[in-house]
mmCIF file of C-alpha atoms and ligand atoms in Angstrom:
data_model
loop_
_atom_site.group_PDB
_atom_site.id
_atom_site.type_symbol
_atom_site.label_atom_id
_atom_site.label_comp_id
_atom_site.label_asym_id
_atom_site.label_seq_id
_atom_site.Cartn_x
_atom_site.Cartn_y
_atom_site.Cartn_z
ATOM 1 C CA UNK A 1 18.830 12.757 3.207
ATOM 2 C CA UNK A 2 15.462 11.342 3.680
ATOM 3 C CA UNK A 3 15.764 7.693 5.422
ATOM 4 C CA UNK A 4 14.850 5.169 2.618
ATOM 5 C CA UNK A 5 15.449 4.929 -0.936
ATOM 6 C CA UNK A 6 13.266 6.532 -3.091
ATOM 7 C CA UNK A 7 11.965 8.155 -6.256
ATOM 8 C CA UNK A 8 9.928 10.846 -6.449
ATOM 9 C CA UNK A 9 8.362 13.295 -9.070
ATOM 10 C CA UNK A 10 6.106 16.370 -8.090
ATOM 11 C CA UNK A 11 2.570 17.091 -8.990
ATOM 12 C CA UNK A 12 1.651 18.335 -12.170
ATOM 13 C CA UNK A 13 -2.254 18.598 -11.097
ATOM 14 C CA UNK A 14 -2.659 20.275 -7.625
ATOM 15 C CA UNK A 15 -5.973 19.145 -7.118
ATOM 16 C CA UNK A 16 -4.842 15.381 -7.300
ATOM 17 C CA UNK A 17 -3.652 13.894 -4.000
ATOM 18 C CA UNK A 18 0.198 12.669 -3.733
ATOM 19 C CA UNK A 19 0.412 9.174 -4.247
ATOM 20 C CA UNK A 20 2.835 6.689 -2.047
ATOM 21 C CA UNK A 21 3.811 3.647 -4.103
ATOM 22 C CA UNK A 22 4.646 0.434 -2.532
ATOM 23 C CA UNK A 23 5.950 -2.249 -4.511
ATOM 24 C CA UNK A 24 5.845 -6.051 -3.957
ATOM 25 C CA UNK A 25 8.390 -8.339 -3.476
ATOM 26 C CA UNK A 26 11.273 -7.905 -5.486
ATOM 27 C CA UNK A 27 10.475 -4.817 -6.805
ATOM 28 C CA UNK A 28 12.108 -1.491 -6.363
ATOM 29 C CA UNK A 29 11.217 2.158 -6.501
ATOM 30 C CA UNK A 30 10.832 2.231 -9.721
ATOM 31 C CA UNK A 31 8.438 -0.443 -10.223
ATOM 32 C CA UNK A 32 4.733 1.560 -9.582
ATOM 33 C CA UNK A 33 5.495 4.753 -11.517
ATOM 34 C CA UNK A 34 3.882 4.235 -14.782
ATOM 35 C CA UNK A 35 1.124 2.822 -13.258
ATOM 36 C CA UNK A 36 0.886 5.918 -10.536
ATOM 37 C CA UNK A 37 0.974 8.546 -13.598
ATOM 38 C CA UNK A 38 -1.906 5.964 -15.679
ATOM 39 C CA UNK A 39 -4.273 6.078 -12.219
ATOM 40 C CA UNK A 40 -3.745 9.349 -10.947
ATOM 41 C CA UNK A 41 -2.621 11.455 -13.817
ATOM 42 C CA UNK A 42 -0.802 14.856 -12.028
ATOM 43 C CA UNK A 43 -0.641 13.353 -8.397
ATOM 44 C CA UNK A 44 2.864 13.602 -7.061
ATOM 45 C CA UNK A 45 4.519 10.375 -7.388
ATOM 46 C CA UNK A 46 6.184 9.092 -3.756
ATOM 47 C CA UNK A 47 7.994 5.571 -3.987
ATOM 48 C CA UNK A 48 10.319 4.187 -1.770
ATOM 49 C CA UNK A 49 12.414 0.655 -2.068
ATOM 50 C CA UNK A 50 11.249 -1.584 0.753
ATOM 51 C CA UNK A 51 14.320 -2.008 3.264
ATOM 52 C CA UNK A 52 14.214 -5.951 3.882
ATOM 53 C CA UNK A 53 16.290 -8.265 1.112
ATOM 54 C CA UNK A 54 14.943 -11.826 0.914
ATOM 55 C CA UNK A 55 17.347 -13.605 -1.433
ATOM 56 C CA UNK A 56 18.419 -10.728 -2.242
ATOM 57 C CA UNK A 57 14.482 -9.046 -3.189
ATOM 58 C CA UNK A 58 13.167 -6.028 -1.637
ATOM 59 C CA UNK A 59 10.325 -6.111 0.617
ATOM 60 C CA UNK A 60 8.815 -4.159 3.031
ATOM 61 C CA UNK A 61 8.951 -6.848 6.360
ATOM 62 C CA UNK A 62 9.898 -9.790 6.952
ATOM 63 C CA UNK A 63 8.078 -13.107 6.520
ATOM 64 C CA UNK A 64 8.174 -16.281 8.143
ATOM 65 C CA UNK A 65 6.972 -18.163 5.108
ATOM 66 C CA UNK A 66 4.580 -17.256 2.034
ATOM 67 C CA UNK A 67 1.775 -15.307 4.168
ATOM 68 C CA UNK A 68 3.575 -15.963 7.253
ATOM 69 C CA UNK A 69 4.530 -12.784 8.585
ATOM 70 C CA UNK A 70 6.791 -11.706 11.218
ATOM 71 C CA UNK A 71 4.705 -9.476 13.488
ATOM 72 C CA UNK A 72 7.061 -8.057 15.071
ATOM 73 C CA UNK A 73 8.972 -7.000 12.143
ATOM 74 C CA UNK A 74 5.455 -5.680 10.322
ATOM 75 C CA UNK A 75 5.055 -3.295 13.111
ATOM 76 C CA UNK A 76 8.745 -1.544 13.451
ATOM 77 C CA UNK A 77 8.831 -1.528 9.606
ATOM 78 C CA UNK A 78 4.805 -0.020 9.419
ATOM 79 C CA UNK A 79 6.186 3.339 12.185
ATOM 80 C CA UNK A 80 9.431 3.297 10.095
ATOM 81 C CA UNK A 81 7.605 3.846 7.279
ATOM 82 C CA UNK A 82 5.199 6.177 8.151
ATOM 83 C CA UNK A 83 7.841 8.171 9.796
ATOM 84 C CA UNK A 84 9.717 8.259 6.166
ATOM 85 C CA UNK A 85 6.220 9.706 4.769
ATOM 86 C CA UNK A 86 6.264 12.553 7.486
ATOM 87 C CA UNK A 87 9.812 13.122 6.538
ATOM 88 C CA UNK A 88 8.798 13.365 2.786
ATOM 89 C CA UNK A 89 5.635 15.641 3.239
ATOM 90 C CA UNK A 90 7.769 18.011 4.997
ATOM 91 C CA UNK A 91 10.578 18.037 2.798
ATOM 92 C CA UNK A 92 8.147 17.822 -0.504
ATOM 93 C CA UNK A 93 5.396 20.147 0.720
ATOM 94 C CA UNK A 94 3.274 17.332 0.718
ATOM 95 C CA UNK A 95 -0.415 16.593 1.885
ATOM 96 C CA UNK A 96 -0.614 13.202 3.109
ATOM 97 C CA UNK A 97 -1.017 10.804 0.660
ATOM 98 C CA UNK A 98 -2.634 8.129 -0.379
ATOM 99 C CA UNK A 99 -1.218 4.380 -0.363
ATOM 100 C CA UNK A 100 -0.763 2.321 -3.281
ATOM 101 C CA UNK A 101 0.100 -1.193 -2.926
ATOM 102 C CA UNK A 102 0.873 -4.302 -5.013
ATOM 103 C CA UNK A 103 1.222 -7.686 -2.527
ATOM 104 C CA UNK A 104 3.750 -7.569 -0.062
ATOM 105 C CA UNK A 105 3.495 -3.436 -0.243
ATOM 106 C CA UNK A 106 -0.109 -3.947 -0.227
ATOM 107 C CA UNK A 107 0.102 -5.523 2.928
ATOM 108 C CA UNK A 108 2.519 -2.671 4.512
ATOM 109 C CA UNK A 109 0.002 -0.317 3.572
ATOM 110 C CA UNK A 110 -3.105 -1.796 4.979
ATOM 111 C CA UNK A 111 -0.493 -2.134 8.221
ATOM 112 C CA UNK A 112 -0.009 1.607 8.356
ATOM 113 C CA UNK A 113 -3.683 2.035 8.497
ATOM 114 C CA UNK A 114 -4.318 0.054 11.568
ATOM 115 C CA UNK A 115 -1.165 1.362 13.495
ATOM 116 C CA UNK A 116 -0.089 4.852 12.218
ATOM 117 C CA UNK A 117 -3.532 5.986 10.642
ATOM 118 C CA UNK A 118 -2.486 9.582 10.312
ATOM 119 C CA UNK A 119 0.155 9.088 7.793
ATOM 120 C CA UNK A 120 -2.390 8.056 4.628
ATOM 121 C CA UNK A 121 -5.861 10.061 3.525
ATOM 122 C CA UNK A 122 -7.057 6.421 2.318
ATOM 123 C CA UNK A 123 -5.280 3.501 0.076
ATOM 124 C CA UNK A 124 -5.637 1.202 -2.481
ATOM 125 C CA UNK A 125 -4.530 -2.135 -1.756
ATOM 126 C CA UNK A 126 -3.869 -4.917 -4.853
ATOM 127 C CA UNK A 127 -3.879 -8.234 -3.488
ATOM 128 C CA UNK A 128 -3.523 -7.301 0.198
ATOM 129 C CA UNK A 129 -4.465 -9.531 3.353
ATOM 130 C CA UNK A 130 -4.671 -9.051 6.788
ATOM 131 C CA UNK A 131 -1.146 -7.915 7.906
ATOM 132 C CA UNK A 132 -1.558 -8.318 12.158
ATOM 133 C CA UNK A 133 -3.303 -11.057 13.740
ATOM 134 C CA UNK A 134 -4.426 -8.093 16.627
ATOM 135 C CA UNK A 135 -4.823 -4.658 15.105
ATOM 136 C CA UNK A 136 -5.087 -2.120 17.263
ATOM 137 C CA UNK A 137 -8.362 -0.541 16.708
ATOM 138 C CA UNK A 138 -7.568 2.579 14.416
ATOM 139 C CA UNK A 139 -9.897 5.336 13.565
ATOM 140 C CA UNK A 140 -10.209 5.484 10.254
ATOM 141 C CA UNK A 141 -13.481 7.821 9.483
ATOM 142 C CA UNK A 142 -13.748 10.291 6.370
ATOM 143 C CA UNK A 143 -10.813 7.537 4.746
ATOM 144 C CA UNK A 144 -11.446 5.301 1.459
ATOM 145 C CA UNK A 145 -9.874 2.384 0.879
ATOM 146 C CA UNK A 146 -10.306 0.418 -2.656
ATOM 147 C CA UNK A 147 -9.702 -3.118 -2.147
ATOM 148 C CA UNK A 148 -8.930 -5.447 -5.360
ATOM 149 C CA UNK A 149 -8.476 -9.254 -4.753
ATOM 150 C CA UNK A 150 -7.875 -12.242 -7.199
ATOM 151 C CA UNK A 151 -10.432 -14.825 -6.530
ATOM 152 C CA UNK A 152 -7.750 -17.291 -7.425
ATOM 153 C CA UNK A 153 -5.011 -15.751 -6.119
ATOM 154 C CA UNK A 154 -2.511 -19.128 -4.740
ATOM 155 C CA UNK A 155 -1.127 -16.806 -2.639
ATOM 156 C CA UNK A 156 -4.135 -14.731 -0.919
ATOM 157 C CA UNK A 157 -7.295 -16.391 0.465
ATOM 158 C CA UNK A 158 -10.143 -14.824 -0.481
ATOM 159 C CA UNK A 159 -11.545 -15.533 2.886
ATOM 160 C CA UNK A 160 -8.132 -13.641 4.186
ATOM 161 C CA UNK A 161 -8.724 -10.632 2.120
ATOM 162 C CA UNK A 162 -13.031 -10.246 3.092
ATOM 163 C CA UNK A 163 -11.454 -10.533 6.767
ATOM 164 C CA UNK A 164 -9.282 -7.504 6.017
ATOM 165 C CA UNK A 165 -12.141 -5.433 3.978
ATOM 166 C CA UNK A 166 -14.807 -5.870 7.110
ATOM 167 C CA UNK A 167 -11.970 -5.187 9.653
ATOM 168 C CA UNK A 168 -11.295 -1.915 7.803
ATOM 169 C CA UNK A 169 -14.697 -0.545 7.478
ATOM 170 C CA UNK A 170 -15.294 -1.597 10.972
ATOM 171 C CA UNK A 171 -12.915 1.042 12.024
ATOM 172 C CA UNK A 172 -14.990 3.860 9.939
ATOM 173 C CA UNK A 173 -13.248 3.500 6.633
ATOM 174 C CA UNK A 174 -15.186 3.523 3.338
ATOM 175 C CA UNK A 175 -14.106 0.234 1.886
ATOM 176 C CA UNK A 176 -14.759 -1.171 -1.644
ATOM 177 C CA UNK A 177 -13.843 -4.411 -2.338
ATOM 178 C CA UNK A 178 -13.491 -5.819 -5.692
ATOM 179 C CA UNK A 179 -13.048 -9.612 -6.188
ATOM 180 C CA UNK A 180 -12.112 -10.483 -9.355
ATOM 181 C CA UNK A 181 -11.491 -13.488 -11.880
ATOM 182 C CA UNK A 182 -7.730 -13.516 -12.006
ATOM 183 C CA UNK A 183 -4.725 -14.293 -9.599
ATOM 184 C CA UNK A 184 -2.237 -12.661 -7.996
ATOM 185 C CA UNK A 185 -1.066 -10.891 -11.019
ATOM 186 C CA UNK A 186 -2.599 -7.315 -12.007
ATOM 187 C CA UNK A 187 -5.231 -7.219 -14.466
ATOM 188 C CA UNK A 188 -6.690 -4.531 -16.767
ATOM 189 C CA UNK A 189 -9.514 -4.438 -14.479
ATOM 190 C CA UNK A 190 -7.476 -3.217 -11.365
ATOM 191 C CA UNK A 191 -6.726 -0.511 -13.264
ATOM 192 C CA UNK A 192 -9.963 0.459 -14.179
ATOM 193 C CA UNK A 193 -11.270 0.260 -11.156
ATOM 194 C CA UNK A 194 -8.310 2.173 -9.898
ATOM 195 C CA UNK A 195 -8.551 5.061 -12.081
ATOM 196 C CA UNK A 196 -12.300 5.209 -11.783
ATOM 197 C CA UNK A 197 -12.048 5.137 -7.456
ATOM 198 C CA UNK A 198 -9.026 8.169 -8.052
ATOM 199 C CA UNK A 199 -11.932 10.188 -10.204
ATOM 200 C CA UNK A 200 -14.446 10.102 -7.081
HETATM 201 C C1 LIG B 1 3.780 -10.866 1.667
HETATM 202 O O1 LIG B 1 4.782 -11.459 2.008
HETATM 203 O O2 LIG B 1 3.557 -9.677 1.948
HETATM 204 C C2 LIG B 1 2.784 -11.647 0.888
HETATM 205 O O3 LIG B 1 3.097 -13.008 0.942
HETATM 206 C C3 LIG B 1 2.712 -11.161 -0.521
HETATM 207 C C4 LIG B 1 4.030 -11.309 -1.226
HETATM 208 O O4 LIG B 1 4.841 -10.408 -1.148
HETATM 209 O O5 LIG B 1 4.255 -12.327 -1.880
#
């Protein structure tokens, strides 16, 4: 029994990396499937259900408020989380993979990075923002991270997410960040950019 909820399907390309899927709020582990098998075709497919219930939605931590986080919770719930992906590559036969996030699993992933580095090859992170107000620096060399933000995302600042993009590459990792003209919401562009970042 591996320690959270999850789905998971096995590669069907062995050249593409595994993929871990992290929802946003209110999703489940079903929710980032389709959309891992449209980026990545082949990768194997790792998605876990986020372990917090607000009103009665999975996340992945808890927050305070809308972009209020509780700090505390973020970095418990970033090891336990990590320590479910060691479980998994073990019991899988998996190399580590690489993150993607929507939102509030957006923001658990970019978490990971700064505090339990080893546990992702690189990430990409939909309509993430900075997760902890003091990071520990994390050596992230030889790791890409794709970036997309909504430049009228209500709920992200794009100020918040450029913050998180030059804290990232300032720890060595090769960042891209798109900014885009949309909200919160995935566009068709996200996954364009998404499948051509997963062909480099
Ligand atoms: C979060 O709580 O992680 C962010 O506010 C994004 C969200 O899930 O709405």
């Amino acid at each position: 029994e591996l320690s959270f909820i999850h789905r998971y399907e096995p590669a069907t390309d062995p050249t593409r990396p595994p993929l871990l899927l992290l929802h946003g709020t209110g999703g489940d582990e079903s929710d980032l499937l389709g959309l891992g098998r449209t980026i990545s075709p082949g990768s194997a497919l790792l998605s876990p259900r986020g372990k917090i219930l607000e009103n009665g939605m999975p996340r992945f931590f808890r927050r305070l408020a809308e972009g209020v986080f509780d700090e505390e919770d973020v970095r418990l719930r970033a090891n336990e989380l990590a320590d479910f992906v060691a479980e998994a590559r073990r019991a899988y036969g998996l190399e580590a993979p690489v993150a993607v996030g929507f939102s509030n699993g957006a923001n658990i992933a970019a978490a990971m990075l700064m505090l339990r580095p080893e546990a992702l090859s690189g990430a990409a992170l939909l309509r993430a923002m900075v997760p902890l107000s003091d990071a520990p620096k994390a050596d992230l060399a030889g790791k890409r991270v794709l970036i997309t933000s909504g430049a009228m995302d209500p709920i992200v600042p794009a100020e918040n997410a450029k913050r998180l993009a030059a804290s990232l590459s300032e720890s060595g990792a090769e960042v891209q960040h798109e900014i885009l003209p949309t909200g919160h919401n995935l566009s068709q562009t996200d996954l364009q950019l998404m499948v051509r970042w997963f062909s480099r």
